[in-house]
């Protein structure tokens, strides 16, 4: 897994690539929490390159979503691959996350 | 009927080996990438549960995954461990209607196994847990 963080004037862009599983989910949580603690209230997570997620990864996404709701921030995900979207649907995550078809929509949304 | 077996230790680092094994199996059995993804996810959930909660001692244990493809286009994976008795099929499903603030963190793994596979069976035999996972692969 690779996460690239770019801080822009209006939002923080996170580009995630590879696999999020039990072995690396804690690292992802730490990285994202540090970004939030650093003051970012608007996260756009580009999932174009995310090709695998297990419940450990879903857990991290939920933790981040709860955190963003508590600080009245925004956590917008975009470009989910079909396999990832299916897991979101099964888990009921599609209705508790803001999912966008592309990055441009996620930035505005 | 074709068979393949993967033996792993009760260590999280073995998940890497599982992923590699499934990539190879996918190529050899010409499984579509979506199915390989599903199998990886389901087996990661099963293994993680066994590794984290299955054993009371700190000894090394071997967990066996036996893959077979039947002539009626079913893929069957048996996950066999010698941990304490645990039947994941009895676990209650999470409430998916809750808003994010109220959703409990975690507890999705077994639910995903049940939703993704077509059949999930459990039995205990010779002091071992057998979790039998079946997926229809008729294309």
PDB file of C-alpha atoms in Angstrom:
ATOM      1  CA  UNK A   1       0.000   0.000   0.000  1.00  0.00           C
ATOM      2  CA  UNK A   2       1.073   3.519  -0.794  1.00  0.00           C
ATOM      3  CA  UNK A   3      -0.528   6.743   0.403  1.00  0.00           C
ATOM      4  CA  UNK A   4       0.400  10.094  -1.065  1.00  0.00           C
ATOM      5  CA  UNK A   5      -0.808  13.171   0.786  1.00  0.00           C
ATOM      6  CA  UNK A   6      -1.031  16.572  -0.886  1.00  0.00           C
ATOM      7  CA  UNK A   7      -2.207  19.552   1.145  1.00  0.00           C
ATOM      8  CA  UNK A   8      -4.031  22.069  -1.024  1.00  0.00           C
ATOM      9  CA  UNK A   9      -5.629  25.378   0.019  1.00  0.00           C
ATOM     10  CA  UNK A  10      -9.185  24.017   0.217  1.00  0.00           C
ATOM     11  CA  UNK A  11      -8.721  20.333   0.852  1.00  0.00           C
ATOM     12  CA  UNK A  12      -6.250  17.531   1.474  1.00  0.00           C
ATOM     13  CA  UNK A  13      -5.860  15.034  -1.325  1.00  0.00           C
ATOM     14  CA  UNK A  14      -4.966  11.477  -0.415  1.00  0.00           C
ATOM     15  CA  UNK A  15      -4.110   9.078  -3.180  1.00  0.00           C
ATOM     16  CA  UNK A  16      -4.156   5.480  -2.014  1.00  0.00           C
ATOM     17  CA  UNK A  17      -2.698   2.648  -4.035  1.00  0.00           C
ATOM     18  CA  UNK A  18      -2.418  -1.100  -3.629  1.00  0.00           C
ATOM     19  CA  UNK A  19      -3.873  -3.285  -0.909  1.00  0.00           C
ATOM     20  CA  UNK A  20      -5.286  -2.354   2.486  1.00  0.00           C
ATOM     21  CA  UNK A  21      -5.391  -5.447   4.659  1.00  0.00           C
ATOM     22  CA  UNK A  22      -4.856  -6.598   8.235  1.00  0.00           C
ATOM     23  CA  UNK A  23      -1.087  -6.217   7.924  1.00  0.00           C
ATOM     24  CA  UNK A  24      -1.067  -2.515   7.024  1.00  0.00           C
ATOM     25  CA  UNK A  25      -4.419  -1.033   8.124  1.00  0.00           C
ATOM     26  CA  UNK A  26      -2.973   0.379  11.353  1.00  0.00           C
ATOM     27  CA  UNK A  27      -0.384   2.312   9.350  1.00  0.00           C
ATOM     28  CA  UNK A  28      -3.084   3.825   7.156  1.00  0.00           C
ATOM     29  CA  UNK A  29      -5.097   4.853  10.210  1.00  0.00           C
ATOM     30  CA  UNK A  30      -2.056   6.545  11.733  1.00  0.00           C
ATOM     31  CA  UNK A  31      -1.253   8.425   8.507  1.00  0.00           C
ATOM     32  CA  UNK A  32      -4.810   9.671   8.094  1.00  0.00           C
ATOM     33  CA  UNK A  33      -5.252  10.596  11.758  1.00  0.00           C
ATOM     34  CA  UNK A  34      -2.044  12.637  11.621  1.00  0.00           C
ATOM     35  CA  UNK A  35      -3.413  14.546   8.629  1.00  0.00           C
ATOM     36  CA  UNK A  36      -6.641  15.277  10.519  1.00  0.00           C
ATOM     37  CA  UNK A  37      -4.775  16.254  13.689  1.00  0.00           C
ATOM     38  CA  UNK A  38      -2.696  18.554  11.501  1.00  0.00           C
ATOM     39  CA  UNK A  39      -5.847  20.530  10.831  1.00  0.00           C
ATOM     40  CA  UNK A  40      -7.338  19.179   7.639  1.00  0.00           C
ATOM     41  CA  UNK A  41     -11.140  19.231   7.711  1.00  0.00           C
ATOM     42  CA  UNK A  42     -11.764  18.274   4.117  1.00  0.00           C
ATOM     43  CA  UNK A  43     -10.309  15.034   2.775  1.00  0.00           C
ATOM     44  CA  UNK A  44     -10.606  13.801  -0.781  1.00  0.00           C
ATOM     45  CA  UNK A  45      -9.522  10.161  -0.984  1.00  0.00           C
ATOM     46  CA  UNK A  46      -8.758   9.033  -4.506  1.00  0.00           C
ATOM     47  CA  UNK A  47      -9.194   5.242  -4.636  1.00  0.00           C
ATOM     48  CA  UNK A  48      -8.300   4.749  -8.315  1.00  0.00           C
ATOM     49  CA  UNK A  49      -5.341   2.542  -7.410  1.00  0.00           C
ATOM     50  CA  UNK A  50      -6.932   0.786  -4.436  1.00  0.00           C
ATOM     51  CA  UNK A  51      -7.344  -2.788  -5.622  1.00  0.00           C
ATOM     52  CA  UNK A  52      -7.985  -4.719  -2.422  1.00  0.00           C
ATOM     53  CA  UNK A  53      -9.610  -4.024   0.921  1.00  0.00           C
ATOM     54  CA  UNK A  54     -10.582  -6.306   3.783  1.00  0.00           C
ATOM     55  CA  UNK A  55     -12.622  -5.585   6.910  1.00  0.00           C
ATOM     56  CA  UNK A  56      -9.491  -4.176   8.569  1.00  0.00           C
ATOM     57  CA  UNK A  57      -9.377  -1.487   5.897  1.00  0.00           C
ATOM     58  CA  UNK A  58     -13.118  -0.836   6.130  1.00  0.00           C
ATOM     59  CA  UNK A  59     -12.640  -0.400   9.856  1.00  0.00           C
ATOM     60  CA  UNK A  60     -10.076   2.372   9.258  1.00  0.00           C
ATOM     61  CA  UNK A  61     -12.397   4.148   6.809  1.00  0.00           C
ATOM     62  CA  UNK A  62     -15.198   4.049   9.390  1.00  0.00           C
ATOM     63  CA  UNK A  63     -12.912   5.385  12.140  1.00  0.00           C
ATOM     64  CA  UNK A  64     -11.929   8.283   9.859  1.00  0.00           C
ATOM     65  CA  UNK A  65     -15.548   8.951   8.888  1.00  0.00           C
ATOM     66  CA  UNK A  66     -16.594   9.079  12.555  1.00  0.00           C
ATOM     67  CA  UNK A  67     -13.718  11.442  13.297  1.00  0.00           C
ATOM     68  CA  UNK A  68     -14.596  13.728  10.373  1.00  0.00           C
ATOM     69  CA  UNK A  69     -18.257  13.833  11.396  1.00  0.00           C
ATOM     70  CA  UNK A  70     -17.247  14.730  14.955  1.00  0.00           C
ATOM     71  CA  UNK A  71     -15.195  17.708  13.741  1.00  0.00           C
ATOM     72  CA  UNK A  72     -17.860  18.619  11.168  1.00  0.00           C
ATOM     73  CA  UNK A  73     -15.424  17.919   8.367  1.00  0.00           C
ATOM     74  CA  UNK A  74     -15.820  16.193   5.027  1.00  0.00           C
ATOM     75  CA  UNK A  75     -14.450  12.843   3.929  1.00  0.00           C
ATOM     76  CA  UNK A  76     -15.132  12.334   0.237  1.00  0.00           C
ATOM     77  CA  UNK A  77     -14.109   9.181  -1.604  1.00  0.00           C
ATOM     78  CA  UNK A  78     -13.862   8.854  -5.347  1.00  0.00           C
ATOM     79  CA  UNK A  79     -12.985   6.428  -8.129  1.00  0.00           C
ATOM     80  CA  UNK A  80     -13.762   3.203  -6.283  1.00  0.00           C
ATOM     81  CA  UNK A  81     -13.044   0.147  -8.408  1.00  0.00           C
ATOM     82  CA  UNK A  82     -16.117  -2.084  -8.937  1.00  0.00           C
ATOM     83  CA  UNK A  83     -14.820  -4.786  -6.590  1.00  0.00           C
ATOM     84  CA  UNK A  84     -14.256  -2.247  -3.810  1.00  0.00           C
ATOM     85  CA  UNK A  85     -17.656  -0.633  -4.416  1.00  0.00           C
ATOM     86  CA  UNK A  86     -19.273  -4.059  -4.085  1.00  0.00           C
ATOM     87  CA  UNK A  87     -17.671  -4.532  -0.657  1.00  0.00           C
ATOM     88  CA  UNK A  88     -18.911  -1.064   0.349  1.00  0.00           C
ATOM     89  CA  UNK A  89     -22.421  -2.026  -0.796  1.00  0.00           C
ATOM     90  CA  UNK A  90     -22.404  -5.334   1.095  1.00  0.00           C
ATOM     91  CA  UNK A  91     -21.156  -3.630   4.267  1.00  0.00           C
ATOM     92  CA  UNK A  92     -23.726  -0.868   4.109  1.00  0.00           C
ATOM     93  CA  UNK A  93     -20.856   1.611   3.713  1.00  0.00           C
ATOM     94  CA  UNK A  94     -22.193   3.079   0.464  1.00  0.00           C
ATOM     95  CA  UNK A  95     -24.921   4.839   2.448  1.00  0.00           C
ATOM     96  CA  UNK A  96     -22.701   6.170   5.244  1.00  0.00           C
ATOM     97  CA  UNK A  97     -19.868   7.497   3.074  1.00  0.00           C
ATOM     98  CA  UNK A  98     -19.848  10.255   0.468  1.00  0.00           C
ATOM     99  CA  UNK A  99     -18.829   8.462  -2.724  1.00  0.00           C
ATOM    100  CA  UNK A 100     -18.135  10.303  -5.964  1.00  0.00           C
ATOM    101  CA  UNK A 101     -17.559   9.100  -9.500  1.00  0.00           C
ATOM    102  CA  UNK A 102     -14.479  11.259 -10.017  1.00  0.00           C
ATOM    103  CA  UNK A 103     -12.062  13.546  -8.265  1.00  0.00           C
ATOM    104  CA  UNK A 104     -13.601  16.767  -9.572  1.00  0.00           C
ATOM    105  CA  UNK A 105     -16.989  15.840  -8.099  1.00  0.00           C
ATOM    106  CA  UNK A 106     -15.383  14.806  -4.802  1.00  0.00           C
ATOM    107  CA  UNK A 107     -13.601  18.159  -4.515  1.00  0.00           C
ATOM    108  CA  UNK A 108     -16.845  20.113  -4.954  1.00  0.00           C
ATOM    109  CA  UNK A 109     -19.066  17.656  -3.040  1.00  0.00           C
TER     110      UNK A 109
ATOM    111  CA  UNK B   1     -12.055 -32.456  -9.389  1.00  0.00           C
ATOM    112  CA  UNK B   2      -8.887 -30.493  -8.803  1.00  0.00           C
ATOM    113  CA  UNK B   3      -7.276 -29.922  -5.428  1.00  0.00           C
ATOM    114  CA  UNK B   4      -4.698 -27.574  -3.971  1.00  0.00           C
ATOM    115  CA  UNK B   5      -3.616 -27.090  -0.393  1.00  0.00           C
ATOM    116  CA  UNK B   6      -1.998 -24.163   1.386  1.00  0.00           C
ATOM    117  CA  UNK B   7      -0.571 -24.505   4.884  1.00  0.00           C
ATOM    118  CA  UNK B   8       0.113 -21.353   6.876  1.00  0.00           C
ATOM    119  CA  UNK B   9       1.318 -20.590  10.398  1.00  0.00           C
ATOM    120  CA  UNK B  10      -0.741 -18.571  12.864  1.00  0.00           C
ATOM    121  CA  UNK B  11       1.042 -15.338  11.978  1.00  0.00           C
ATOM    122  CA  UNK B  12      -0.351 -12.261  10.246  1.00  0.00           C
ATOM    123  CA  UNK B  13       2.627 -12.120   7.898  1.00  0.00           C
ATOM    124  CA  UNK B  14       1.227 -15.275   6.268  1.00  0.00           C
ATOM    125  CA  UNK B  15      -1.489 -13.136   4.645  1.00  0.00           C
ATOM    126  CA  UNK B  16       1.105 -12.103   2.070  1.00  0.00           C
ATOM    127  CA  UNK B  17       1.698 -15.744   1.185  1.00  0.00           C
ATOM    128  CA  UNK B  18      -2.049 -16.330   0.954  1.00  0.00           C
ATOM    129  CA  UNK B  19      -2.392 -13.465  -1.540  1.00  0.00           C
ATOM    130  CA  UNK B  20       0.468 -14.797  -3.672  1.00  0.00           C
ATOM    131  CA  UNK B  21      -0.944 -18.322  -3.561  1.00  0.00           C
ATOM    132  CA  UNK B  22      -4.356 -17.079  -4.702  1.00  0.00           C
ATOM    133  CA  UNK B  23      -2.828 -15.081  -7.554  1.00  0.00           C
ATOM    134  CA  UNK B  24      -1.119 -18.250  -8.766  1.00  0.00           C
ATOM    135  CA  UNK B  25      -4.255 -20.345  -8.269  1.00  0.00           C
ATOM    136  CA  UNK B  26      -6.282 -17.775 -10.184  1.00  0.00           C
ATOM    137  CA  UNK B  27      -3.955 -18.074 -13.148  1.00  0.00           C
ATOM    138  CA  UNK B  28      -3.757 -21.844 -13.041  1.00  0.00           C
ATOM    139  CA  UNK B  29      -7.504 -22.387 -12.685  1.00  0.00           C
ATOM    140  CA  UNK B  30      -8.350 -19.392 -14.875  1.00  0.00           C
ATOM    141  CA  UNK B  31     -10.486 -17.746 -12.203  1.00  0.00           C
ATOM    142  CA  UNK B  32     -11.660 -14.235 -12.900  1.00  0.00           C
ATOM    143  CA  UNK B  33      -9.905 -11.462 -10.929  1.00  0.00           C
ATOM    144  CA  UNK B  34     -13.132 -10.589  -9.094  1.00  0.00           C
ATOM    145  CA  UNK B  35     -13.346 -14.110  -7.727  1.00  0.00           C
ATOM    146  CA  UNK B  36      -9.689 -14.059  -6.670  1.00  0.00           C
ATOM    147  CA  UNK B  37     -10.391 -10.768  -4.836  1.00  0.00           C
ATOM    148  CA  UNK B  38     -13.418 -12.337  -3.113  1.00  0.00           C
ATOM    149  CA  UNK B  39     -11.503 -15.463  -2.100  1.00  0.00           C
ATOM    150  CA  UNK B  40      -8.628 -13.385  -0.766  1.00  0.00           C
ATOM    151  CA  UNK B  41     -10.985 -11.240   1.280  1.00  0.00           C
ATOM    152  CA  UNK B  42     -12.964 -14.150   2.689  1.00  0.00           C
ATOM    153  CA  UNK B  43      -9.856 -16.148   3.601  1.00  0.00           C
ATOM    154  CA  UNK B  44      -8.138 -13.130   5.129  1.00  0.00           C
ATOM    155  CA  UNK B  45     -11.182 -12.653   7.373  1.00  0.00           C
ATOM    156  CA  UNK B  46     -11.254 -16.341   8.354  1.00  0.00           C
ATOM    157  CA  UNK B  47      -7.499 -16.522   8.975  1.00  0.00           C
ATOM    158  CA  UNK B  48      -7.354 -13.246  10.895  1.00  0.00           C
ATOM    159  CA  UNK B  49     -10.074 -14.490  13.247  1.00  0.00           C
ATOM    160  CA  UNK B  50      -8.301 -17.783  13.828  1.00  0.00           C
ATOM    161  CA  UNK B  51      -4.904 -16.149  14.353  1.00  0.00           C
ATOM    162  CA  UNK B  52      -6.231 -13.448  16.713  1.00  0.00           C
ATOM    163  CA  UNK B  53      -8.781 -15.413  18.720  1.00  0.00           C
ATOM    164  CA  UNK B  54      -8.322 -19.115  18.027  1.00  0.00           C
ATOM    165  CA  UNK B  55      -5.475 -20.029  20.314  1.00  0.00           C
ATOM    166  CA  UNK B  56      -4.992 -19.632  24.038  1.00  0.00           C
ATOM    167  CA  UNK B  57      -1.318 -20.605  23.987  1.00  0.00           C
ATOM    168  CA  UNK B  58       1.569 -18.886  22.237  1.00  0.00           C
ATOM    169  CA  UNK B  59       2.660 -21.983  20.328  1.00  0.00           C
ATOM    170  CA  UNK B  60       3.020 -22.213  16.613  1.00  0.00           C
ATOM    171  CA  UNK B  61      -0.045 -23.683  14.935  1.00  0.00           C
ATOM    172  CA  UNK B  62      -0.642 -24.722  11.385  1.00  0.00           C
ATOM    173  CA  UNK B  63      -3.810 -23.707   9.548  1.00  0.00           C
ATOM    174  CA  UNK B  64      -4.778 -25.636   6.457  1.00  0.00           C
ATOM    175  CA  UNK B  65      -6.696 -24.328   3.491  1.00  0.00           C
ATOM    176  CA  UNK B  66      -7.812 -26.925   1.017  1.00  0.00           C
ATOM    177  CA  UNK B  67      -9.120 -25.706  -2.335  1.00  0.00           C
ATOM    178  CA  UNK B  68     -11.126 -27.864  -4.645  1.00  0.00           C
ATOM    179  CA  UNK B  69     -13.020 -27.228  -7.815  1.00  0.00           C
ATOM    180  CA  UNK B  70     -15.859 -29.590  -8.471  1.00  0.00           C
ATOM    181  CA  UNK B  71     -17.289 -30.617 -11.803  1.00  0.00           C
ATOM    182  CA  UNK B  72     -20.470 -28.687 -11.108  1.00  0.00           C
ATOM    183  CA  UNK B  73     -18.496 -25.443 -11.148  1.00  0.00           C
ATOM    184  CA  UNK B  74     -18.212 -24.933  -7.462  1.00  0.00           C
ATOM    185  CA  UNK B  75     -15.131 -23.737  -5.679  1.00  0.00           C
ATOM    186  CA  UNK B  76     -14.903 -25.166  -2.182  1.00  0.00           C
ATOM    187  CA  UNK B  77     -12.370 -24.006   0.382  1.00  0.00           C
ATOM    188  CA  UNK B  78     -12.004 -25.832   3.679  1.00  0.00           C
ATOM    189  CA  UNK B  79     -10.247 -23.916   6.420  1.00  0.00           C
ATOM    190  CA  UNK B  80      -9.034 -26.257   9.142  1.00  0.00           C
ATOM    191  CA  UNK B  81      -7.479 -25.186  12.444  1.00  0.00           C
ATOM    192  CA  UNK B  82      -6.800 -26.799  15.817  1.00  0.00           C
ATOM    193  CA  UNK B  83      -7.853 -23.791  17.875  1.00  0.00           C
ATOM    194  CA  UNK B  84     -10.614 -23.793  20.457  1.00  0.00           C
ATOM    195  CA  UNK B  85     -14.130 -24.534  19.173  1.00  0.00           C
ATOM    196  CA  UNK B  86     -15.648 -21.587  17.344  1.00  0.00           C
ATOM    197  CA  UNK B  87     -18.564 -21.579  14.941  1.00  0.00           C
ATOM    198  CA  UNK B  88     -18.542 -18.301  12.978  1.00  0.00           C
ATOM    199  CA  UNK B  89     -21.843 -19.136  11.275  1.00  0.00           C
ATOM    200  CA  UNK B  90     -23.562 -18.409  14.602  1.00  0.00           C
ATOM    201  CA  UNK B  91     -22.319 -14.845  14.798  1.00  0.00           C
ATOM    202  CA  UNK B  92     -25.072 -12.244  14.600  1.00  0.00           C
ATOM    203  CA  UNK B  93     -25.107  -9.963  11.548  1.00  0.00           C
ATOM    204  CA  UNK B  94     -24.318  -6.271  12.061  1.00  0.00           C
ATOM    205  CA  UNK B  95     -27.071  -3.655  11.790  1.00  0.00           C
ATOM    206  CA  UNK B  96     -26.351  -1.975   8.456  1.00  0.00           C
ATOM    207  CA  UNK B  97     -29.076   0.631   8.885  1.00  0.00           C
ATOM    208  CA  UNK B  98     -27.214   2.559  11.578  1.00  0.00           C
ATOM    209  CA  UNK B  99     -25.694   5.946  10.705  1.00  0.00           C
ATOM    210  CA  UNK B 100     -21.891   6.197  10.693  1.00  0.00           C
ATOM    211  CA  UNK B 101     -21.806   7.742  14.173  1.00  0.00           C
ATOM    212  CA  UNK B 102     -23.542   4.685  15.634  1.00  0.00           C
ATOM    213  CA  UNK B 103     -21.971   1.924  13.566  1.00  0.00           C
ATOM    214  CA  UNK B 104     -19.685  -0.190  15.744  1.00  0.00           C
ATOM    215  CA  UNK B 105     -16.081  -0.273  14.559  1.00  0.00           C
ATOM    216  CA  UNK B 106     -15.188  -3.777  13.439  1.00  0.00           C
ATOM    217  CA  UNK B 107     -17.236  -6.951  13.395  1.00  0.00           C
ATOM    218  CA  UNK B 108     -17.679  -7.044   9.624  1.00  0.00           C
ATOM    219  CA  UNK B 109     -15.343  -9.905   8.773  1.00  0.00           C
ATOM    220  CA  UNK B 110     -17.624 -12.882   9.317  1.00  0.00           C
ATOM    221  CA  UNK B 111     -20.563 -11.001   7.816  1.00  0.00           C
ATOM    222  CA  UNK B 112     -18.533 -10.447   4.629  1.00  0.00           C
ATOM    223  CA  UNK B 113     -17.698 -14.165   4.488  1.00  0.00           C
ATOM    224  CA  UNK B 114     -21.393 -15.044   4.731  1.00  0.00           C
ATOM    225  CA  UNK B 115     -22.466 -12.487   2.127  1.00  0.00           C
ATOM    226  CA  UNK B 116     -19.738 -13.212  -0.413  1.00  0.00           C
ATOM    227  CA  UNK B 117     -19.827 -17.001  -0.342  1.00  0.00           C
ATOM    228  CA  UNK B 118     -22.831 -19.003  -1.493  1.00  0.00           C
ATOM    229  CA  UNK B 119     -22.600 -21.485   1.365  1.00  0.00           C
ATOM    230  CA  UNK B 120     -20.805 -21.383   4.708  1.00  0.00           C
ATOM    231  CA  UNK B 121     -20.747 -24.491   6.860  1.00  0.00           C
ATOM    232  CA  UNK B 122     -19.014 -25.341  10.101  1.00  0.00           C
ATOM    233  CA  UNK B 123     -18.278 -28.522  11.922  1.00  0.00           C
ATOM    234  CA  UNK B 124     -15.981 -29.699  14.672  1.00  0.00           C
ATOM    235  CA  UNK B 125     -14.147 -32.962  14.244  1.00  0.00           C
ATOM    236  CA  UNK B 126     -11.078 -34.516  15.920  1.00  0.00           C
ATOM    237  CA  UNK B 127     -10.589 -31.368  18.007  1.00  0.00           C
ATOM    238  CA  UNK B 128     -10.396 -29.260  14.883  1.00  0.00           C
ATOM    239  CA  UNK B 129     -12.584 -26.538  13.412  1.00  0.00           C
ATOM    240  CA  UNK B 130     -13.699 -27.050   9.820  1.00  0.00           C
ATOM    241  CA  UNK B 131     -15.056 -24.022   8.003  1.00  0.00           C
ATOM    242  CA  UNK B 132     -16.320 -25.057   4.576  1.00  0.00           C
ATOM    243  CA  UNK B 133     -16.800 -22.184   2.141  1.00  0.00           C
ATOM    244  CA  UNK B 134     -18.505 -22.735  -1.216  1.00  0.00           C
ATOM    245  CA  UNK B 135     -18.716 -20.354  -4.138  1.00  0.00           C
ATOM    246  CA  UNK B 136     -20.608 -21.062  -7.345  1.00  0.00           C
ATOM    247  CA  UNK B 137     -18.422 -20.116 -10.281  1.00  0.00           C
ATOM    248  CA  UNK B 138     -20.717 -20.936 -13.148  1.00  0.00           C
ATOM    249  CA  UNK B 139     -19.974 -18.295 -15.762  1.00  0.00           C
TER     250      UNK B 139
END
